[in-house]
Amino acid sequence: MSSTSTTATASALLAEIADVGRDAVRGGYTRRVFDPAELELRAWFTDHAVALGLDVRLDGNGNLWAWWGAPGPDAVVTGSHLDSVPGGGAFDGPLGVVSALAAVARLRSAGFTPSRPFAVAVFAEEEGSRFGVACLGSRLLSGAIDADRALALADADGVTFAAALTAAGLDPTRAGLDEAALARIGVFVELHVEQGRDLVDRGVAIAVATGILAHGRWRLRFTGSGNHAGTTPMTDRHDPVVAAAAAILATRHRGTAALSRTMQGEASAAAAPRATVGRIEVIPGGTNVIASLAELWLDVRADGEAAVRELVAAIGDDARAAAKLEGCAFELHEESFAPQVTFDPAVRDRIAGVLGGPPLIPTAAGHDAGILAGRVPTAMLFVRNPSGVSHAPDEFAGEEDCELGVDALVAVLEDLL
Ligand code: GLV
Ligand code: MN
Ligand code: MN
């Protein structure tokens, strides 16, 4: 890996990390926060930032800040994240980070001097793939999650976030709301690969975001009676997997019904509700074992908190009924929630003006920019993704579009700085 290619393109920088965290089983990348692959990416980022003359600091929540000159106040901050979903693509997160590095390199080589403080940020655990809560670093920083709750979150091996921070050399007692860090941010701009086909359909490479749908994660727990798959009569079972299966189907049916109702109204397809079960845990998970416990992770997104909560309640009712029918206990826990976001209209319009009137589009994906929007002005740029796929190995952005993304980010930074 190079640490001195300070004028590399975004694609060349992505190529440098193309082998880090590859997932031989799922395909794509698995880069969980503070796992070796993500730590390698953090070190790689730090090397590049230092080579560009930036001063890299790690905050108490595990977020990296690379400062051009002295930190804040009223700083312009850009960046994204380096962690991924399990078996994710190469662009979700890293594109925003490499574009920021490429933009700094361009500004440096043009002899540009910022008139405001400026930093590149890398946020921790954006995907929530390890500890379950998405955007954990920016939530902690902005007070959107209580530090005690975050520190007690555990990964699949029972390692707590507190233990992971300690292993990464951080002091868990420093985790939590960071008013000093927030006070340094004047505006945060996150560049991100588009996670849909809007820009492909429009034939345009770059867009500015308008907002993010309300969304959250819930855990559905079905507790039954573990027993022998061979000797337990079919009429004498309390199988949590059967109840969970009914809840998965209910998720699809309820989500589709909510979609039909939405489409009869004025709402656009972009604001349509979505309900997904993408993670299933069965305990103990043996072929010849009737499980004792099944857990589903439910992801629901819709136009506004009320619509999300209505959909979750309906799925919860169906799941409870399915559990009762099977003689299982049922619990529904909210793991995280992110309210509807409208990005700062003044910053959005200023950026759109700088970029000559790009499309203004909403998204149903969560981002650190969305969490930070609760405390500071934020904005997002999207780069066209020809596959339209994200959170999967087919996620893509072409080399030329990545450079157009860097061009856009440079123009925005020159204007803001
Ligand atoms: C993050 O990418 C999310 O939308 O869940
Ligand atoms: Mn993502
Ligand atoms: Mn992302």
Short mmCIF file of C-alpha atoms and ligand atoms in Angstrom, two decimals:
data_model
loop_
_atom_site.label_atom_id
_atom_site.label_comp_id
_atom_site.label_asym_id
_atom_site.label_seq_id
_atom_site.Cartn_x
_atom_site.Cartn_y
_atom_site.Cartn_z
CA MET A 1 0.00 0.00 0.00
CA SER A 2 1.24 3.46 -0.86
CA SER A 3 1.27 6.18 1.74
CA THR A 4 2.64 8.91 -0.45
CA SER A 5 0.33 8.92 -3.50
CA THR A 6 -1.13 12.24 -2.43
CA THR A 7 -2.47 13.09 -5.88
CA ALA A 8 -4.09 9.71 -6.57
CA THR A 9 -7.60 9.60 -8.00
CA ALA A 10 -10.51 8.28 -5.94
CA SER A 11 -10.48 5.06 -7.97
CA ALA A 12 -6.72 4.63 -7.51
CA LEU A 13 -7.16 5.07 -3.76
CA LEU A 14 -9.98 2.51 -3.73
CA ALA A 15 -7.71 0.14 -5.66
CA GLU A 16 -5.13 0.41 -2.87
CA ILE A 17 -7.63 -1.04 -0.37
CA ALA A 18 -9.26 -3.49 -2.75
CA ASP A 19 -7.82 -6.51 -0.94
CA VAL A 20 -8.58 -5.37 2.62
CA GLY A 21 -11.44 -7.23 4.28
CA ARG A 22 -12.53 -9.31 1.31
CA ASP A 23 -15.14 -11.86 2.37
CA ALA A 24 -14.34 -15.22 0.79
CA VAL A 25 -17.65 -16.72 1.93
CA ARG A 26 -20.20 -13.99 1.21
CA GLY A 27 -18.30 -12.17 -1.55
CA GLY A 28 -17.59 -8.45 -1.36
CA TYR A 29 -16.22 -7.03 1.88
CA THR A 30 -16.79 -7.57 5.58
CA ARG A 31 -15.13 -4.73 7.45
CA ARG A 32 -16.60 -4.63 10.95
CA VAL A 33 -15.62 -1.74 13.19
CA PHE A 34 -12.32 -2.37 15.05
CA ASP A 35 -11.82 -5.76 13.40
CA PRO A 36 -8.39 -6.21 11.77
CA ALA A 37 -9.59 -5.17 8.29
CA GLU A 38 -11.21 -1.96 9.52
CA LEU A 39 -8.16 -1.17 11.68
CA GLU A 40 -5.98 -1.67 8.60
CA LEU A 41 -8.17 0.80 6.69
CA ARG A 42 -7.92 3.31 9.56
CA ALA A 43 -4.12 3.01 9.47
CA TRP A 44 -4.17 3.39 5.69
CA PHE A 45 -6.35 6.49 5.98
CA THR A 46 -4.07 7.93 8.65
CA ASP A 47 -0.97 7.40 6.49
CA HIS A 48 -2.60 9.20 3.56
CA ALA A 49 -3.92 12.01 5.71
CA VAL A 50 -0.51 12.55 7.31
CA ALA A 51 1.15 12.50 3.88
CA LEU A 52 -1.26 15.30 2.93
CA GLY A 53 -0.14 17.32 5.93
CA LEU A 54 -3.27 16.66 8.01
CA ASP A 55 -3.18 16.17 11.76
CA VAL A 56 -5.08 12.96 12.63
CA ARG A 57 -6.86 12.56 15.97
CA LEU A 58 -9.10 9.84 17.36
CA ASP A 59 -12.06 11.06 19.43
CA GLY A 60 -13.51 9.29 22.47
CA ASN A 61 -16.18 7.60 20.35
CA GLY A 62 -13.75 5.97 17.91
CA ASN A 63 -14.21 8.55 15.13
CA LEU A 64 -11.13 9.80 13.25
CA TRP A 65 -10.60 13.48 12.47
CA ALA A 66 -7.88 14.64 10.07
CA TRP A 67 -7.42 18.39 10.48
CA TRP A 68 -5.96 20.83 7.96
CA GLY A 69 -4.54 23.36 10.40
CA ALA A 70 -5.93 23.93 13.86
CA PRO A 71 -9.26 22.25 14.77
CA GLY A 72 -12.55 24.28 14.60
CA PRO A 73 -14.66 26.28 15.40
CA ASP A 74 -17.04 26.67 12.43
CA ALA A 75 -15.12 24.00 10.52
CA VAL A 76 -16.06 22.53 7.19
CA VAL A 77 -15.98 18.74 7.62
CA THR A 78 -16.26 16.08 4.95
CA GLY A 79 -15.86 12.29 5.09
CA SER A 80 -17.83 9.09 5.63
CA HIS A 81 -17.03 5.64 7.06
CA LEU A 82 -14.76 2.65 6.40
CA ASP A 83 -16.80 -0.16 7.99
CA SER A 84 -19.16 -2.25 5.86
CA VAL A 85 -22.19 -4.47 6.08
CA PRO A 86 -21.43 -8.23 5.96
CA GLY A 87 -20.55 -9.01 2.34
CA GLY A 88 -20.92 -5.37 1.31
CA GLY A 89 -19.66 -3.43 -1.67
CA ALA A 90 -16.46 -1.46 -2.14
CA PHE A 91 -18.02 2.00 -2.28
CA ASP A 92 -20.52 2.49 0.58
CA GLY A 93 -18.42 4.53 2.98
CA PRO A 94 -14.95 4.31 1.44
CA LEU A 95 -15.98 6.40 -1.61
CA GLY A 96 -16.68 9.37 0.67
CA VAL A 97 -13.36 8.89 2.46
CA VAL A 98 -11.16 8.48 -0.63
CA SER A 99 -12.95 11.35 -2.38
CA ALA A 100 -12.17 13.56 0.61
CA LEU A 101 -8.48 12.56 0.45
CA ALA A 102 -8.39 13.14 -3.31
CA ALA A 103 -10.08 16.53 -2.84
CA VAL A 104 -7.53 17.58 -0.21
CA ALA A 105 -4.71 16.51 -2.54
CA ARG A 106 -6.17 18.63 -5.34
CA LEU A 107 -6.61 21.64 -3.07
CA ARG A 108 -3.05 21.25 -1.80
CA SER A 109 -1.55 20.99 -5.26
CA ALA A 110 -3.54 24.05 -6.38
CA GLY A 111 -1.98 25.99 -3.49
CA PHE A 112 -5.40 26.56 -1.91
CA THR A 113 -5.49 27.95 1.63
CA PRO A 114 -8.72 27.41 3.60
CA SER A 115 -10.10 30.46 5.34
CA ARG A 116 -12.03 28.24 7.79
CA PRO A 117 -10.92 25.21 9.77
CA PHE A 118 -11.29 22.02 7.76
CA ALA A 119 -11.31 18.32 8.59
CA VAL A 120 -11.86 14.92 7.02
CA ALA A 121 -13.83 12.63 9.35
CA VAL A 122 -14.15 8.83 9.41
CA PHE A 123 -17.06 7.71 11.58
CA ALA A 124 -17.11 4.47 13.56
CA GLU A 125 -19.66 1.63 13.09
CA GLU A 126 -21.82 3.45 10.53
CA GLU A 127 -23.44 0.22 9.39
CA GLY A 128 -24.06 -1.14 12.87
CA SER A 129 -22.85 -4.50 11.56
CA ARG A 130 -20.95 -5.37 14.70
CA PHE A 131 -22.88 -3.82 17.59
CA GLY A 132 -26.37 -3.59 16.02
CA VAL A 133 -26.91 0.18 16.15
CA ALA A 134 -26.18 2.02 12.89
CA CYS A 135 -24.15 5.25 12.95
CA LEU A 136 -22.93 4.47 16.46
CA GLY A 137 -19.95 6.87 16.31
CA SER A 138 -22.00 9.85 15.13
CA ARG A 139 -24.90 8.95 17.45
CA LEU A 140 -22.57 8.94 20.44
CA LEU A 141 -20.86 12.15 19.37
CA SER A 142 -24.19 13.97 18.94
CA GLY A 143 -25.92 12.51 21.99
CA ALA A 144 -28.43 10.49 19.92
CA ILE A 145 -27.61 7.41 22.00
CA ASP A 146 -26.82 7.22 25.67
CA ALA A 147 -23.18 6.28 26.34
CA ASP A 148 -24.04 3.63 28.93
CA ARG A 149 -26.37 1.88 26.52
CA ALA A 150 -23.81 2.04 23.69
CA LEU A 151 -20.96 0.73 25.85
CA ALA A 152 -23.07 -2.29 26.87
CA LEU A 153 -23.93 -3.28 23.27
CA ALA A 154 -22.34 -6.64 22.46
CA ASP A 155 -21.30 -8.23 19.18
CA ALA A 156 -22.11 -11.81 18.14
CA ASP A 157 -19.19 -13.09 20.26
CA GLY A 158 -20.33 -11.21 23.36
CA VAL A 159 -17.61 -8.55 23.07
CA THR A 160 -19.03 -5.26 24.33
CA PHE A 161 -18.51 -1.93 22.61
CA ALA A 162 -16.70 -0.84 25.78
CA ALA A 163 -14.28 -3.78 25.41
CA ALA A 164 -13.81 -3.07 21.71
CA LEU A 165 -12.98 0.59 22.45
CA THR A 166 -10.49 -0.53 25.09
CA ALA A 167 -8.90 -3.02 22.68
CA ALA A 168 -8.56 -0.18 20.15
CA GLY A 169 -6.65 1.83 22.76
CA LEU A 170 -9.54 4.09 23.78
CA ASP A 171 -10.89 4.91 27.22
CA PRO A 172 -14.60 3.92 27.34
CA THR A 173 -15.27 6.56 30.01
CA ARG A 174 -14.63 9.17 27.29
CA ALA A 175 -17.43 7.82 25.07
CA GLY A 176 -20.62 9.85 24.68
CA LEU A 177 -21.95 13.28 23.80
CA ASP A 178 -19.03 15.42 22.65
CA GLU A 179 -20.20 19.04 22.71
CA ALA A 180 -16.67 20.29 22.03
CA ALA A 181 -16.45 18.23 18.83
CA LEU A 182 -19.94 19.32 17.75
CA ALA A 183 -19.09 22.95 18.40
CA ARG A 184 -16.17 22.63 15.99
CA ILE A 185 -18.42 21.58 13.08
CA GLY A 186 -19.78 24.48 11.04
CA VAL A 187 -21.04 22.24 8.25
CA PHE A 188 -20.66 18.53 7.38
CA VAL A 189 -20.80 17.38 3.76
CA GLU A 190 -20.79 13.61 3.08
CA LEU A 191 -20.15 12.27 -0.42
CA HIS A 192 -21.66 8.80 -0.93
CA VAL A 193 -22.29 6.28 -3.67
CA GLU A 194 -25.95 6.39 -4.71
CA GLN A 195 -27.87 3.38 -3.38
CA GLY A 196 -30.45 3.16 -6.14
CA ARG A 197 -30.96 3.89 -9.83
CA ASP A 198 -32.26 7.43 -9.79
CA LEU A 199 -29.14 8.96 -11.35
CA VAL A 200 -28.82 6.14 -13.89
CA ASP A 201 -32.39 6.78 -15.01
CA ARG A 202 -31.72 10.53 -15.23
CA GLY A 203 -28.40 10.06 -17.06
CA VAL A 204 -26.66 12.32 -14.53
CA ALA A 205 -23.50 11.55 -12.50
CA ILE A 206 -23.94 13.68 -9.37
CA ALA A 207 -26.88 14.66 -7.16
CA VAL A 208 -27.43 16.60 -3.97
CA ALA A 209 -29.54 14.97 -1.24
CA THR A 210 -32.76 16.47 0.08
CA GLY A 211 -33.40 14.16 3.03
CA ILE A 212 -33.62 10.68 4.52
CA LEU A 213 -36.70 8.62 5.34
CA ALA A 214 -37.43 7.86 8.99
CA HIS A 215 -36.09 4.41 9.81
CA GLY A 216 -35.19 2.02 12.59
CA ARG A 217 -34.30 -1.48 13.71
CA TRP A 218 -36.32 -3.80 15.91
CA ARG A 219 -35.52 -7.22 17.34
CA LEU A 220 -38.29 -9.83 17.40
CA ARG A 221 -37.60 -12.62 19.87
CA PHE A 222 -39.56 -15.90 19.81
CA THR A 223 -38.93 -18.28 22.71
CA GLY A 224 -40.14 -21.87 22.36
CA SER A 225 -39.17 -25.31 23.67
CA GLY A 226 -35.97 -26.89 22.47
CA ASN A 227 -36.42 -30.58 21.74
CA HIS A 228 -35.47 -33.54 19.57
CA ALA A 229 -36.36 -33.21 15.85
CA GLY A 230 -36.96 -36.96 15.58
CA THR A 231 -38.74 -37.92 18.75
CA THR A 232 -41.04 -34.90 19.26
CA PRO A 233 -44.45 -35.47 17.62
CA MET A 234 -45.50 -32.77 15.13
CA THR A 235 -48.51 -32.03 17.35
CA ASP A 236 -46.38 -31.44 20.45
CA ARG A 237 -44.02 -28.66 19.38
CA HIS A 238 -43.43 -25.04 20.36
CA ASP A 239 -41.08 -24.20 17.54
CA PRO A 240 -39.92 -20.55 17.50
CA VAL A 241 -38.62 -20.94 13.93
CA VAL A 242 -42.17 -21.58 12.72
CA ALA A 243 -43.45 -18.44 14.44
CA ALA A 244 -40.49 -16.45 13.12
CA ALA A 245 -41.18 -17.71 9.58
CA ALA A 246 -44.76 -16.42 9.85
CA ALA A 247 -43.43 -13.06 11.05
CA ILE A 248 -41.09 -12.84 8.05
CA LEU A 249 -44.00 -13.39 5.69
CA ALA A 250 -46.04 -10.85 7.63
CA THR A 251 -43.20 -8.35 7.15
CA ARG A 252 -43.45 -8.75 3.40
CA HIS A 253 -47.25 -8.61 3.38
CA ARG A 254 -47.52 -5.61 5.70
CA GLY A 255 -44.78 -3.75 3.83
CA THR A 256 -46.46 -4.38 0.49
CA ALA A 257 -49.88 -3.36 1.83
CA ALA A 258 -48.39 -0.14 3.22
CA LEU A 259 -46.79 0.47 -0.17
CA SER A 260 -50.14 0.04 -1.98
CA ARG A 261 -51.81 2.52 0.37
CA THR A 262 -48.96 5.01 -0.13
CA MET A 263 -49.08 4.75 -3.90
CA GLN A 264 -52.80 5.56 -3.87
CA GLY A 265 -51.89 8.88 -2.26
CA GLU A 266 -49.67 11.73 -3.35
CA ALA A 267 -46.36 10.28 -2.17
CA SER A 268 -43.57 9.53 -4.61
CA ALA A 269 -41.99 6.10 -4.98
CA ALA A 270 -38.93 7.44 -3.16
CA ALA A 271 -41.04 7.90 -0.03
CA ALA A 272 -42.59 4.42 -0.21
CA PRO A 273 -42.37 2.29 2.94
CA ARG A 274 -39.92 -0.61 3.19
CA ALA A 275 -39.88 -3.51 5.68
CA THR A 276 -37.10 -6.11 5.72
CA VAL A 277 -35.88 -9.04 7.78
CA GLY A 278 -32.24 -9.53 6.78
CA ARG A 279 -30.86 -11.24 9.84
CA ILE A 280 -32.12 -14.39 11.55
CA GLU A 281 -30.55 -16.05 14.56
CA VAL A 282 -31.64 -19.52 15.62
CA ILE A 283 -30.51 -20.99 18.94
CA PRO A 284 -28.99 -23.54 19.12
CA GLY A 285 -29.09 -24.00 15.33
CA GLY A 286 -28.84 -27.77 14.84
CA THR A 287 -30.36 -29.73 11.97
CA ASN A 288 -31.84 -32.34 14.29
CA VAL A 289 -32.87 -29.84 16.96
CA ILE A 290 -36.16 -27.99 17.40
CA ALA A 291 -34.84 -24.56 18.32
CA SER A 292 -35.46 -22.96 21.70
CA LEU A 293 -35.08 -19.40 20.45
CA ALA A 294 -35.37 -17.50 17.17
CA GLU A 295 -34.54 -13.84 16.75
CA LEU A 296 -35.30 -11.64 13.76
CA TRP A 297 -33.86 -8.22 13.08
CA LEU A 298 -36.48 -6.03 11.42
CA ASP A 299 -35.55 -2.91 9.41
CA VAL A 300 -38.44 -0.52 8.66
CA ARG A 301 -38.29 2.76 6.73
CA ALA A 302 -41.11 5.11 5.72
CA ASP A 303 -42.12 8.71 5.16
CA GLY A 304 -42.22 9.98 8.73
CA GLU A 305 -42.07 8.46 12.17
CA ALA A 306 -45.82 7.79 12.40
CA ALA A 307 -45.77 5.66 9.22
CA VAL A 308 -42.77 3.69 10.50
CA ARG A 309 -44.36 3.06 13.87
CA GLU A 310 -47.67 2.03 12.33
CA LEU A 311 -45.93 -0.53 10.14
CA VAL A 312 -43.82 -1.90 13.01
CA ALA A 313 -46.92 -2.20 15.20
CA ALA A 314 -48.78 -4.14 12.49
CA ILE A 315 -45.85 -6.53 11.98
CA GLY A 316 -45.51 -6.87 15.75
CA ASP A 317 -49.22 -7.79 16.06
CA ASP A 318 -48.85 -10.47 13.38
CA ALA A 319 -45.69 -11.82 15.00
CA ARG A 320 -47.35 -11.94 18.43
CA ALA A 321 -50.32 -13.83 16.97
CA ALA A 322 -47.98 -16.29 15.23
CA ALA A 323 -46.09 -16.85 18.48
CA LYS A 324 -49.31 -17.48 20.38
CA LEU A 325 -50.48 -20.01 17.80
CA GLU A 326 -47.20 -21.90 18.19
CA GLY A 327 -47.22 -21.65 21.99
CA CYS A 328 -44.11 -19.46 22.05
CA ALA A 329 -43.33 -16.32 24.04
CA PHE A 330 -42.79 -13.13 22.06
CA GLU A 331 -40.90 -9.88 22.71
CA LEU A 332 -40.37 -6.86 20.47
CA HIS A 333 -37.41 -4.54 21.25
CA GLU A 334 -36.54 -1.28 19.56
CA GLU A 335 -32.81 -1.34 18.87
CA SER A 336 -32.48 2.06 17.19
CA PHE A 337 -34.50 4.77 15.50
CA ALA A 338 -33.51 7.63 13.19
CA PRO A 339 -36.10 10.36 12.60
CA GLN A 340 -36.93 11.77 9.17
CA VAL A 341 -34.20 14.15 7.99
CA THR A 342 -34.45 17.23 5.81
CA PHE A 343 -30.94 18.39 5.04
CA ASP A 344 -30.23 22.06 5.73
CA PRO A 345 -32.02 23.87 2.86
CA ALA A 346 -29.58 26.80 2.79
CA VAL A 347 -26.51 24.52 2.50
CA ARG A 348 -28.30 22.27 0.01
CA ASP A 349 -29.20 25.23 -2.21
CA ARG A 350 -25.74 26.75 -1.92
CA ILE A 351 -24.14 23.46 -2.98
CA ALA A 352 -26.66 22.96 -5.76
CA GLY A 353 -25.82 26.47 -7.01
CA VAL A 354 -22.08 25.71 -6.99
CA LEU A 355 -22.73 22.50 -8.96
CA GLY A 356 -24.93 24.18 -11.56
CA GLY A 357 -28.28 22.73 -10.55
CA PRO A 358 -27.83 18.95 -10.10
CA PRO A 359 -30.86 16.77 -9.29
CA LEU A 360 -32.05 17.07 -5.70
CA ILE A 361 -33.01 13.60 -4.50
CA PRO A 362 -34.11 11.92 -1.27
CA THR A 363 -32.80 8.60 0.01
CA ALA A 364 -34.04 5.74 2.15
CA ALA A 365 -30.51 4.89 3.33
CA GLY A 366 -29.17 6.01 6.68
CA HIS A 367 -25.99 8.08 6.97
CA ASP A 368 -23.86 9.80 9.61
CA ALA A 369 -24.85 13.05 7.87
CA GLY A 370 -28.46 12.23 8.78
CA ILE A 371 -27.61 11.69 12.45
CA LEU A 372 -25.46 14.82 12.64
CA ALA A 373 -28.26 16.81 10.96
CA GLY A 374 -29.97 16.84 14.36
CA ARG A 375 -27.18 19.07 15.71
CA VAL A 376 -25.31 20.76 12.83
CA PRO A 377 -26.00 21.79 9.21
CA THR A 378 -25.29 18.84 6.94
CA ALA A 379 -25.49 18.01 3.25
CA MET A 380 -24.80 15.04 0.98
CA LEU A 381 -23.57 14.45 -2.55
CA PHE A 382 -24.44 11.22 -4.36
CA VAL A 383 -22.36 9.61 -7.12
CA ARG A 384 -24.14 7.52 -9.77
CA ASN A 385 -24.15 3.76 -9.26
CA PRO A 386 -24.79 1.98 -12.58
CA SER A 387 -25.81 -1.26 -10.91
CA GLY A 388 -28.26 0.48 -8.58
CA VAL A 389 -27.19 -2.18 -6.04
CA SER A 390 -25.80 -1.41 -2.61
CA HIS A 391 -24.95 -3.40 0.55
CA ALA A 392 -23.92 -6.20 -1.83
CA PRO A 393 -20.85 -6.96 -3.93
CA ASP A 394 -22.41 -5.53 -7.14
CA GLU A 395 -22.40 -1.99 -5.72
CA PHE A 396 -20.45 0.14 -8.20
CA ALA A 397 -19.35 3.58 -9.34
CA GLY A 398 -17.34 4.06 -12.54
CA GLU A 399 -13.92 5.69 -12.55
CA GLU A 400 -15.11 8.75 -14.46
CA ASP A 401 -18.08 9.26 -12.16
CA CYS A 402 -15.83 8.94 -9.12
CA GLU A 403 -13.67 11.72 -10.54
CA LEU A 404 -16.77 13.82 -11.20
CA GLY A 405 -17.60 13.23 -7.55
CA VAL A 406 -14.18 14.55 -6.53
CA ASP A 407 -14.62 17.54 -8.90
CA ALA A 408 -17.95 18.28 -7.21
CA LEU A 409 -16.50 17.91 -3.72
CA VAL A 410 -13.55 20.18 -4.58
CA ALA A 411 -15.91 22.84 -5.95
CA VAL A 412 -18.09 22.60 -2.83
CA LEU A 413 -15.09 22.78 -0.49
CA GLU A 414 -13.58 25.74 -2.37
CA ASP A 415 -16.88 27.53 -1.99
CA LEU A 416 -17.42 26.68 1.70
CA LEU A 417 -13.80 27.22 2.69
C1 GLV B 1 -27.02 2.21 6.13
O1 GLV B 1 -26.44 2.21 5.07
C2 GLV B 1 -28.44 1.97 6.19
O2 GLV B 1 -29.19 2.61 5.45
O3 GLV B 1 -28.84 1.08 6.93
MN MN B 2 -24.57 1.39 4.11
MN MN B 3 -22.67 4.52 3.96
#
